[in-house]
Amino acid sequence: MRFALRVMDRSGGGQHTVARFTMTTNPTRERKGVHRISQIAPADYLI
């Protein structure tokens, strides 16, 4: 599931979808997940 979200994130508009999805599920835990994705994302954007 996270991999699919990362692929969407690569398209550009996926990050908003990820943020909205994580906010609705579990703000505290998912916020850490978004932070982790934000650290991984820059490498994907370079591709």
Coordinates of N, CA and C in Angstrom, one line a residue:
M1 N 0.8 -1.2 0.0 CA 0.0 0.0 0.0 C 0.9 1.2 0.0
R2 N 1.9 1.2 0.8 CA 2.8 2.4 0.9 C 3.5 2.6 -0.5
F3 N 3.8 1.5 -1.1 CA 4.5 1.6 -2.4 C 3.6 2.2 -3.4
A4 N 2.4 1.9 -3.4 CA 1.4 2.5 -4.3 C 1.3 4.0 -4.1
L5 N 1.3 4.4 -2.8 CA 1.2 5.8 -2.4 C 2.5 6.5 -2.9
R6 N 3.6 5.9 -2.8 CA 4.9 6.5 -3.3 C 4.8 6.7 -4.8
V7 N 4.3 5.7 -5.5 CA 4.2 5.8 -7.0 C 3.3 7.0 -7.3
M8 N 2.2 7.2 -6.6 CA 1.3 8.3 -6.8 C 2.0 9.6 -6.5
D9 N 2.8 9.5 -5.4 CA 3.5 10.7 -5.0 C 4.5 11.2 -6.1
R10 N 5.0 10.2 -6.9 CA 6.0 10.6 -7.9 C 5.3 11.4 -9.0
S11 N 4.0 11.2 -9.2 CA 3.3 11.9 -10.2 C 3.1 13.4 -9.9
G12 N 3.3 13.8 -8.6 CA 3.3 15.2 -8.2 C 2.1 15.5 -7.3
G13 N 0.9 15.2 -7.8 CA -0.3 15.5 -7.0 C -0.6 14.4 -5.9
G14 N 0.2 13.4 -5.9 CA -0.1 12.3 -5.0 C 0.1 12.7 -3.5
Q15 N 1.0 13.6 -3.3 CA 1.3 13.9 -1.9 C 0.1 14.5 -1.2
H16 N -0.7 15.3 -1.9 CA -1.9 15.8 -1.2 C -2.9 14.6 -0.9
T17 N -2.9 13.7 -1.8 CA -3.8 12.5 -1.6 C -3.3 11.7 -0.4
V18 N -2.0 11.6 -0.3 CA -1.4 10.8 0.9 C -1.7 11.6 2.2
A19 N -1.5 12.9 2.2 CA -1.7 13.7 3.4 C -3.2 13.6 3.8
R20 N -4.1 13.7 2.8 CA -5.5 13.6 3.2 C -5.9 12.3 3.7
F21 N -5.4 11.2 3.0 CA -5.7 9.8 3.5 C -5.1 9.6 4.9
T22 N -3.9 10.0 5.1 CA -3.3 9.7 6.4 C -4.0 10.5 7.5
M23 N -4.4 11.7 7.2 CA -5.1 12.6 8.2 C -6.4 11.9 8.7
T24 N -7.1 11.3 7.7 CA -8.4 10.7 8.1 C -8.2 9.4 8.9
T25 N -7.1 8.7 8.7 CA -7.0 7.4 9.3 C -6.4 7.5 10.7
N26 N -5.2 8.0 10.9 CA -4.6 8.1 12.2 C -3.5 9.2 12.2
P27 N -3.9 10.4 12.6 CA -3.1 11.6 12.4 C -1.7 11.5 13.0
T28 N -1.6 10.9 14.3 CA -0.3 10.8 14.9 C 0.6 9.9 14.3
R29 N 0.1 8.6 14.0 CA 1.0 7.6 13.5 C 1.3 7.9 12.0
E30 N 0.3 8.4 11.3 CA 0.5 8.6 9.8 C 1.3 9.8 9.6
R31 N 1.3 10.8 10.5 CA 2.1 12.0 10.3 C 3.6 11.6 10.2
K32 N 4.0 10.6 11.0 CA 5.3 10.1 11.0 C 5.6 9.4 9.6
G33 N 4.6 8.7 9.1 CA 4.7 8.1 7.8 C 4.9 9.1 6.7
V34 N 4.1 10.2 6.8 CA 4.3 11.3 5.8 C 5.7 11.9 5.8
H35 N 6.2 12.0 7.1 CA 7.5 12.6 7.2 C 8.5 11.7 6.6
R36 N 8.3 10.4 6.8 CA 9.3 9.4 6.2 C 9.2 9.5 4.7
I37 N 8.0 9.6 4.2 CA 7.9 9.7 2.7 C 8.5 10.9 2.2
S38 N 8.4 12.0 2.9 CA 9.0 13.3 2.5 C 10.5 13.2 2.4
Q39 N 11.1 12.3 3.3 CA 12.5 12.1 3.2 C 12.9 11.2 2.0
I40 N 12.1 10.3 1.7 CA 12.4 9.4 0.6 C 12.0 10.0 -0.8
A41 N 11.0 10.9 -0.8 CA 10.5 11.5 -2.0 C 11.6 12.2 -2.9
P42 N 12.4 13.0 -2.3 CA 13.4 13.8 -3.1 C 14.2 12.9 -4.1
A43 N 14.5 11.7 -3.7 CA 15.3 10.8 -4.6 C 14.4 10.4 -5.8
D44 N 13.1 10.2 -5.5 CA 12.2 9.8 -6.6 C 11.9 10.9 -7.5
Y45 N 11.9 12.1 -7.0 CA 11.7 13.3 -7.9 C 12.8 13.5 -8.9
L46 N 14.0 13.1 -8.5 CA 15.2 13.3 -9.3 C 15.1 12.4 -10.5
I47 N 14.4 11.2 -10.4 CA 14.4 10.2 -11.5 C 13.5 10.8 -12.6

